[in-house]
mmCIF file with all atom_site columns, C-alpha atoms in Angstrom:
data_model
loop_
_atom_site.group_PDB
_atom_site.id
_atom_site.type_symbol
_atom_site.label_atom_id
_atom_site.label_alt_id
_atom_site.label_comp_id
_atom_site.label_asym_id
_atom_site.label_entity_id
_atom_site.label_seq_id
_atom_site.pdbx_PDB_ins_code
_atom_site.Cartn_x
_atom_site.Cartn_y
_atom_site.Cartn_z
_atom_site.occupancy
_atom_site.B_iso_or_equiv
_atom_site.pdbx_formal_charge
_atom_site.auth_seq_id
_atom_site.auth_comp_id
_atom_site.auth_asym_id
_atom_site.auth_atom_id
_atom_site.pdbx_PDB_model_num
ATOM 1   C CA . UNK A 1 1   ? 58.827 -10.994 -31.658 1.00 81.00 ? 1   UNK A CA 1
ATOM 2   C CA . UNK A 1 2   ? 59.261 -12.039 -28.385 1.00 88.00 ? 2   UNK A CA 1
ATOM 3   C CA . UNK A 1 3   ? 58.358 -15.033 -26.569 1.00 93.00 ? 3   UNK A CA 1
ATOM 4   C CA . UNK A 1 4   ? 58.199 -15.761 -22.677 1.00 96.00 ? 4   UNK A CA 1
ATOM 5   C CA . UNK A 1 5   ? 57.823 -18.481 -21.138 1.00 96.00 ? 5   UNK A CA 1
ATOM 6   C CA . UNK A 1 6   ? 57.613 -19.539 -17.244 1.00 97.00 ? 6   UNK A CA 1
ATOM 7   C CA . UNK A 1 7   ? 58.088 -21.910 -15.098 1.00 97.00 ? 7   UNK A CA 1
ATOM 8   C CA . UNK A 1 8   ? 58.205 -23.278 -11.685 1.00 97.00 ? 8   UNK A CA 1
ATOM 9   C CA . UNK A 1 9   ? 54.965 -22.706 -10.152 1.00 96.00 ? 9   UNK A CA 1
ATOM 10  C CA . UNK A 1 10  ? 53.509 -25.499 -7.815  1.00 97.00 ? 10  UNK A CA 1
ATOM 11  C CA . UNK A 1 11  ? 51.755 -26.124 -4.571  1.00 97.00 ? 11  UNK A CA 1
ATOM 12  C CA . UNK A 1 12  ? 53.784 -25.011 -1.433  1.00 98.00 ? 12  UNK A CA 1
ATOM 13  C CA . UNK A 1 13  ? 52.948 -24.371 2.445   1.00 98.00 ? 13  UNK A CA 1
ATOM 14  C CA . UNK A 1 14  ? 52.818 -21.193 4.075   1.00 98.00 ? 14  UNK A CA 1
ATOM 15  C CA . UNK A 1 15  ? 56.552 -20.040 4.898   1.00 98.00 ? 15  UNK A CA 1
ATOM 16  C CA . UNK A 1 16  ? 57.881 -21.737 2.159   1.00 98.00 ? 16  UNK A CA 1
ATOM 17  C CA . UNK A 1 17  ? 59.889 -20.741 -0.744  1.00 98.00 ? 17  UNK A CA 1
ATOM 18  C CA . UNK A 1 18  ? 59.729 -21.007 -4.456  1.00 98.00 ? 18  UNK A CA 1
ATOM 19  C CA . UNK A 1 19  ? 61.556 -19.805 -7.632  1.00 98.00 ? 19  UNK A CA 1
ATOM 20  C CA . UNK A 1 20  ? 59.827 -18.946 -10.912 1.00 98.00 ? 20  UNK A CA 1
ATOM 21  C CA . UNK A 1 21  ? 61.506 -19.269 -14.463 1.00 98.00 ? 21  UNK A CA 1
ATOM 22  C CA . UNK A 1 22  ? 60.672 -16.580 -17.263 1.00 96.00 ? 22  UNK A CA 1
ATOM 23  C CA . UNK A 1 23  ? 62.743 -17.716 -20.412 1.00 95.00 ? 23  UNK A CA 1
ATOM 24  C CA . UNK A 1 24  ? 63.178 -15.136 -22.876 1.00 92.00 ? 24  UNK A CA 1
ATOM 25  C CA . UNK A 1 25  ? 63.704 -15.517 -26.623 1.00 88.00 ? 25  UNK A CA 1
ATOM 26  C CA . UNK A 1 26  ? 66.096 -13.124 -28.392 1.00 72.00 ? 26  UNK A CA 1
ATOM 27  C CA . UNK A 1 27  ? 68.344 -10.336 -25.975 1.00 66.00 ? 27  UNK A CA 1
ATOM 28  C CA . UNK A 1 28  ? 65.529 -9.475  -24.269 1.00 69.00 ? 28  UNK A CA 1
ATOM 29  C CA . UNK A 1 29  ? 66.655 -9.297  -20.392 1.00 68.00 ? 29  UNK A CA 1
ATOM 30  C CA . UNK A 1 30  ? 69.493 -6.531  -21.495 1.00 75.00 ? 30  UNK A CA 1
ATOM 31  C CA . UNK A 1 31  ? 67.118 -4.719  -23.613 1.00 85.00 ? 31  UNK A CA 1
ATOM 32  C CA . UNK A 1 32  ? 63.490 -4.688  -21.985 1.00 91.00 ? 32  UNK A CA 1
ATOM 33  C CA . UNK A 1 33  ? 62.190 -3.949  -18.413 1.00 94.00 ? 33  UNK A CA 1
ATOM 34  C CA . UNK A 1 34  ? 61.025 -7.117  -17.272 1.00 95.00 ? 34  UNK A CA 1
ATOM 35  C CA . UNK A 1 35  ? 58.506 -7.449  -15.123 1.00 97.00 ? 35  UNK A CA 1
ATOM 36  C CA . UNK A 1 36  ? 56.164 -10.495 -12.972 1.00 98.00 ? 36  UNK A CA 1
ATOM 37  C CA . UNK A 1 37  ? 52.740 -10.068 -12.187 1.00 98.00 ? 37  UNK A CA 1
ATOM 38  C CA . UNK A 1 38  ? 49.763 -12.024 -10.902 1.00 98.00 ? 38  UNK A CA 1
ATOM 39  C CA . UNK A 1 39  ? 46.293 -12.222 -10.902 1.00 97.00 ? 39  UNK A CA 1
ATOM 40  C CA . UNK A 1 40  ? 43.980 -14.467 -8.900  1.00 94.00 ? 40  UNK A CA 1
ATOM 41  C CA . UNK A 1 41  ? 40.121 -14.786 -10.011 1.00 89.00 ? 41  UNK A CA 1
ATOM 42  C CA . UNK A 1 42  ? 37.965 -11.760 -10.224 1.00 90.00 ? 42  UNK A CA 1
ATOM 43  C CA . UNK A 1 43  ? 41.087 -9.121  -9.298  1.00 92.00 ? 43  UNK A CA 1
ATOM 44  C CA . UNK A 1 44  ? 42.975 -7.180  -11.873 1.00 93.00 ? 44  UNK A CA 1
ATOM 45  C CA . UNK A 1 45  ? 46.359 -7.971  -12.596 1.00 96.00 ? 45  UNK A CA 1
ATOM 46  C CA . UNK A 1 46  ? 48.797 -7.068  -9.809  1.00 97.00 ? 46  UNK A CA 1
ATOM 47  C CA . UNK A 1 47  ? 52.348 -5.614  -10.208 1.00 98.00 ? 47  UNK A CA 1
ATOM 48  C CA . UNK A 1 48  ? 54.566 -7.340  -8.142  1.00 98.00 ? 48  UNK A CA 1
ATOM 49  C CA . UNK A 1 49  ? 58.304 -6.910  -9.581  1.00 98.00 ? 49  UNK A CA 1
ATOM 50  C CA . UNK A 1 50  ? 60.336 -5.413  -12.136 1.00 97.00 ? 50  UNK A CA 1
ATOM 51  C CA . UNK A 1 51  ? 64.131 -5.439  -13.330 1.00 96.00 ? 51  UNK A CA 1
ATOM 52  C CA . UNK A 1 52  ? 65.623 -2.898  -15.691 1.00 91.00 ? 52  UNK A CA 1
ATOM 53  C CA . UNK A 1 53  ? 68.757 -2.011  -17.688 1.00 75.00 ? 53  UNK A CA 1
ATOM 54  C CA . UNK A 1 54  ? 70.071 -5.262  -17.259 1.00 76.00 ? 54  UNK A CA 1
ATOM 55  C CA . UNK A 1 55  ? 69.874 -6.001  -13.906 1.00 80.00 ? 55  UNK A CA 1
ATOM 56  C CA . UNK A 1 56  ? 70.838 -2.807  -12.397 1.00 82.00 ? 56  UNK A CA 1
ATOM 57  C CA . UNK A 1 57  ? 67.586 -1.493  -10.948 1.00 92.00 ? 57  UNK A CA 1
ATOM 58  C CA . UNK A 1 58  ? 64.977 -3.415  -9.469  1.00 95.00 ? 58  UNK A CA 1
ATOM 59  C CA . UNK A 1 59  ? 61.470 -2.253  -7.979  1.00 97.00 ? 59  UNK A CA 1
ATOM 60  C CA . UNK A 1 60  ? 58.755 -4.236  -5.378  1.00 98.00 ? 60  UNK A CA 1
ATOM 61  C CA . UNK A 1 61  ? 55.117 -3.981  -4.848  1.00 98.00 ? 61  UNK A CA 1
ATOM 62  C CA . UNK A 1 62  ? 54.749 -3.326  -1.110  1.00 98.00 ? 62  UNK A CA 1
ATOM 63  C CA . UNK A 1 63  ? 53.367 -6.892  -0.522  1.00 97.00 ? 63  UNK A CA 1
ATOM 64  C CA . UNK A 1 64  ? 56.368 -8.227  -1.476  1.00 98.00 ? 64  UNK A CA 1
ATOM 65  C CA . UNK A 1 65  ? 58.971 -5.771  -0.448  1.00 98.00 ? 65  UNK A CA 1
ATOM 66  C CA . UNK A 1 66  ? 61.340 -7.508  1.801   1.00 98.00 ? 66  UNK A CA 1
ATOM 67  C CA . UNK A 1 67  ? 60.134 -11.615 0.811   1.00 98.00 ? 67  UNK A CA 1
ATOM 68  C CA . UNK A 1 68  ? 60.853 -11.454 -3.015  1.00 98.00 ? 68  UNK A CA 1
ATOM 69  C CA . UNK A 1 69  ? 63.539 -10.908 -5.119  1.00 98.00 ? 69  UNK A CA 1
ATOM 70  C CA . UNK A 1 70  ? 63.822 -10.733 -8.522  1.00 97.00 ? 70  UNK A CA 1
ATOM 71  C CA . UNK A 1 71  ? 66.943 -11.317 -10.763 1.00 95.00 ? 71  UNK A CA 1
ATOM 72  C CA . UNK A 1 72  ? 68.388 -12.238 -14.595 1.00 93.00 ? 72  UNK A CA 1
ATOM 73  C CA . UNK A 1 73  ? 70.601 -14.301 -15.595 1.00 90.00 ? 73  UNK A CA 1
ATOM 74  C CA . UNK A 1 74  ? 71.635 -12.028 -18.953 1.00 87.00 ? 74  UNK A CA 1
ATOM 75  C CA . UNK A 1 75  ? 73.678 -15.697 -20.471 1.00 87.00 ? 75  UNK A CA 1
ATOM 76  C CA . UNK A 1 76  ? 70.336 -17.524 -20.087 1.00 90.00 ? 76  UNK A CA 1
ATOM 77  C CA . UNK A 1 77  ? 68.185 -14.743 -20.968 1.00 90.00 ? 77  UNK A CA 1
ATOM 78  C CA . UNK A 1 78  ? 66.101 -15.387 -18.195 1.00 93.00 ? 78  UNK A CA 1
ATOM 79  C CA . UNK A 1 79  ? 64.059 -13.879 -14.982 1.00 95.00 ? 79  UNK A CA 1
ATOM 80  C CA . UNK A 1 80  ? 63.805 -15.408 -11.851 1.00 97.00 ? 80  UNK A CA 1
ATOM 81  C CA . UNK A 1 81  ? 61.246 -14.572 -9.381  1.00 98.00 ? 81  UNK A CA 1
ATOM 82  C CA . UNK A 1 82  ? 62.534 -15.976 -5.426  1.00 98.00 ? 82  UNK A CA 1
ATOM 83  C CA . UNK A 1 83  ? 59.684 -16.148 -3.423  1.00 98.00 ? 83  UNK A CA 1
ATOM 84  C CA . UNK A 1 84  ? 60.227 -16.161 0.340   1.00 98.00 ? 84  UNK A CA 1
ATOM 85  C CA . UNK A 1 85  ? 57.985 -16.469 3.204   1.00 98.00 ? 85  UNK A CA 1
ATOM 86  C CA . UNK A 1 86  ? 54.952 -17.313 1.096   1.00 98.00 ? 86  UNK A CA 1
ATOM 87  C CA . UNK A 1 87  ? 51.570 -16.523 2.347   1.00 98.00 ? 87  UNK A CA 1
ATOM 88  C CA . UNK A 1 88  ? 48.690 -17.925 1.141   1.00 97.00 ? 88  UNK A CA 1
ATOM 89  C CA . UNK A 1 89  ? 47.434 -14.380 -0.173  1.00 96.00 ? 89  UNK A CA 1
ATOM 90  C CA . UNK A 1 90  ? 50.340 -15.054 -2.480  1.00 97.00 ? 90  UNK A CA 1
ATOM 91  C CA . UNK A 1 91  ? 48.374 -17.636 -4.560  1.00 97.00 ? 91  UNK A CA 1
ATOM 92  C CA . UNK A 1 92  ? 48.247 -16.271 -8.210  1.00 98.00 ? 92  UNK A CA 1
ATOM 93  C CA . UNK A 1 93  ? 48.656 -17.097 -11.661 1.00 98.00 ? 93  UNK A CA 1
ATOM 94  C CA . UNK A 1 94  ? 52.094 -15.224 -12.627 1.00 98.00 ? 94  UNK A CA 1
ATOM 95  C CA . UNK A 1 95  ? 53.098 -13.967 -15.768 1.00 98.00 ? 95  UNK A CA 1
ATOM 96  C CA . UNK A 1 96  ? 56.240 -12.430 -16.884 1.00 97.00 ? 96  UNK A CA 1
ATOM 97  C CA . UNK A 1 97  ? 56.271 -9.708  -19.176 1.00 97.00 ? 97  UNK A CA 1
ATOM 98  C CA . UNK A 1 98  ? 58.184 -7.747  -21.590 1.00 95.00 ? 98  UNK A CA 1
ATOM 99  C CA . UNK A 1 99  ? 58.481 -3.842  -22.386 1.00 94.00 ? 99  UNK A CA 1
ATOM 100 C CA . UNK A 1 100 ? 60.513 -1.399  -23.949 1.00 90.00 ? 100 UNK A CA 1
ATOM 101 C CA . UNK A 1 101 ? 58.983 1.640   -22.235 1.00 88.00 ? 101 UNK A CA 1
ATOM 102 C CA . UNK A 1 102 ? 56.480 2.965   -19.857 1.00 89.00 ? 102 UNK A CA 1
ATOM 103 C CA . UNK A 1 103 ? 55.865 3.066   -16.681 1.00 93.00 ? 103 UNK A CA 1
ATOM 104 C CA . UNK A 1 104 ? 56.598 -0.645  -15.076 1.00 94.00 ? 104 UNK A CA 1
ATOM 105 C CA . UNK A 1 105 ? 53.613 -0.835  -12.986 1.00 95.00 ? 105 UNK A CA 1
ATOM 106 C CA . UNK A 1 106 ? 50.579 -0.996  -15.796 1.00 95.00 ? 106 UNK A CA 1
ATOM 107 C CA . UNK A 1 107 ? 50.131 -4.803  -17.361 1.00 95.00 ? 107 UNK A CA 1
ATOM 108 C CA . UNK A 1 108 ? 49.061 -2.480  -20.751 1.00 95.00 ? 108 UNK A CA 1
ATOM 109 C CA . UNK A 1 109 ? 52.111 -0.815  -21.069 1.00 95.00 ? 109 UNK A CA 1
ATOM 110 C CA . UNK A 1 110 ? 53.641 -4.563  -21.395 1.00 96.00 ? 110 UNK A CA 1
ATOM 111 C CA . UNK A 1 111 ? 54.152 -5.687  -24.749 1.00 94.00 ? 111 UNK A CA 1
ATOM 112 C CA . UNK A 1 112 ? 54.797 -9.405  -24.297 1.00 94.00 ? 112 UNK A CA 1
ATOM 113 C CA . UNK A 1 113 ? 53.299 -11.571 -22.244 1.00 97.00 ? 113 UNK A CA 1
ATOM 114 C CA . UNK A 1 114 ? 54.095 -15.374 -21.477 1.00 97.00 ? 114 UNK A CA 1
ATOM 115 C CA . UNK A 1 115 ? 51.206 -17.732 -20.175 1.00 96.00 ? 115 UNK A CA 1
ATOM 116 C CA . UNK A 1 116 ? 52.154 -17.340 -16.688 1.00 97.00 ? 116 UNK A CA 1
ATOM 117 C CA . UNK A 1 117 ? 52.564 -20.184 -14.132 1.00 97.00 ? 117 UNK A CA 1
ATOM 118 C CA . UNK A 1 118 ? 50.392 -21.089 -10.885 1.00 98.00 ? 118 UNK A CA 1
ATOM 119 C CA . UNK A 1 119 ? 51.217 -20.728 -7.785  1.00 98.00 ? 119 UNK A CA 1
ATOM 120 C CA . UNK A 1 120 ? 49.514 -22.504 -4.770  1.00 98.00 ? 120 UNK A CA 1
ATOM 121 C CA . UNK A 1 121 ? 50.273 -21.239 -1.116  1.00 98.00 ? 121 UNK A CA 1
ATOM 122 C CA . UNK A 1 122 ? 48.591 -23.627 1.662   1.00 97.00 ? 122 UNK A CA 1
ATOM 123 C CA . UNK A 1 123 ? 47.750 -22.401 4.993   1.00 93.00 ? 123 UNK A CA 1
#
């Protein structure tokens, strides 16, 4: 079993920047694609990053191509999501997730979830 859990969500201004946590139990950054997504209120849950084989390949949603980054830390078996040049379209919950195959871009294909973290962007 694996359990995520985020952190570092918050209330910032347009432009700013923010990091999200996602602390994993067990080895799971070296042996799961990890992966952040968000959803805001009446949308379906939107791909935004996700790092593989242990940090070696990393792949961005278009919206965030360019401001985000995502990265692991395989010693603290955790994610980090650095948000850049935050717009206020960027206001979400995120959630990491967990998987051991499948294509990254499907929540479904996910097959642990942690109980994301809010993010506020202010205009």
């Amino acid at each position: 079993q694996v359990q995520l859990v985020e952190s570092g969500g918050g209330l910032v201004q347009a432009g700013g920047s923010l990091r999200l946590s996602c602390a994993a139990s067990g080895r799971t950054f070296s042996s799961y694609t990890m992966g952040w997504f968000r959803r805001t209120p009446g949308k379906e849950r939107e791909f935004v990053a996700a790092i593989m084989r242990g940090g070696s390949l990393t792949h961005y949603a278009d919206s965030v191509k360019g401001r985000f980054t995502i990265s692991g830390d395989n010693a603290k078996n955790t994610v980090y999501l650095q948000m850049n040049n935050l717009k206020p379209e960027d206001t979400a919950v995120y959630s990491c997730a967990a998987q051991r195959r499948g294509s990254i871009y499907y929540p479904a294909l996910y097959d642990y979830w942690g109980q994301g973290t809010e993010l506020t962007v202010s205009s």
